[in-house]
Amino acid sequence: VQEAKLVMADPTVSDRFAFSLDFDGQDLLIGARQNRPSAVSPSQRVAVYVYRFLGGTWTAVQKLVPPAGINTGTQMGYALQAENGRAVITAPSSPNRAVHLATRDGGGLWSYINLPDPTAGSGLTAGFLNFPDLDGDTVAVGITSFRPGGASGPGMAATYFNNGGTWLLVSQIQRPDGDGAPAAAVRLANGYLLVGAPQDDASPKAFNQGSILSYSLTNGVTTPRQRLWHGVGNVPDYLGEETAISGDWALVTAEGADMPVANGIDLGEAYFLKRNGSVWNFVQSAGSTAETDTPQGVQLFNDLAF
């Protein structure tokens, strides 16, 4: 049953309100990655809005915006994940792309800091910051990168760890094949990190089959465990474009998968994975019955999959 419809109090034009959102207790954080200072302003100021469930009503309580002067298309709020009084928010576009960490104080006020450049010291430049995740004191983000001179760099993921109140960049992961195609969704849970690489030429079937890269985590430091792929029919499958994780279960998309049915072209497929110790295994799939390129987004919550 729909209980509310939230509308911006200060809409301008093409704000992209609710392009991203997540709950944290009684707070709902909503990204508006192209919000402007005014309807006639050409610059995208961008913002993340905070709504709170007060007295049975969702009420706007705060608007997070970048510092003065950083207002030219960073798309802050393109993606965000929140839990336990923290939220990781990406501002993926140039010239001031960044990973932001927001925290809620005892009075319910949110503020944010910039985490270190996820490509610092690698000799690469972040091209775009993809969907992030956080779990306790660990944050992860997927990255496209550029080499010096502007050539496409390898798909990457980076992890951060909260060391006594200081957030440190501790791991920079590159795709095993070194290809320039991007890493996609990253997901954390129970000391494990899953990174989707939907354009990974993983097996002899090769072209854009896609894969899931599995790592174990200790204080944000990653140890590679597996490179999983599951081709159905002809590639490209684009396995790993979206990923969800809950406990020992994961759900990943392969929107280009061709199911073994008559004319089963680009039906799309979702795969369930189960972790046994440090090993993830494919255990079940769910597909469409029409050419839809679905699913595009997935989520797990306890015993429910969306």
XYZ file of C-alpha atoms in Angstrom, residues 34 51 68 102 172 183 185 188 202 258 277 283 288:
13
model
C 21.415 17.313 -11.284
C 13.649 12.905 4.939
C 30.881 26.431 -2.338
C 28.195 11.097 5.376
C 42.898 -0.949 -5.257
C 33.863 -2.540 -12.810
C 28.321 -2.833 -8.687
C 30.002 -6.106 0.945
C 36.114 -14.465 -18.609
C 20.137 -16.055 -23.833
C 33.006 -21.040 3.658
C 22.586 -22.541 -7.127
C 12.226 -13.657 -18.179
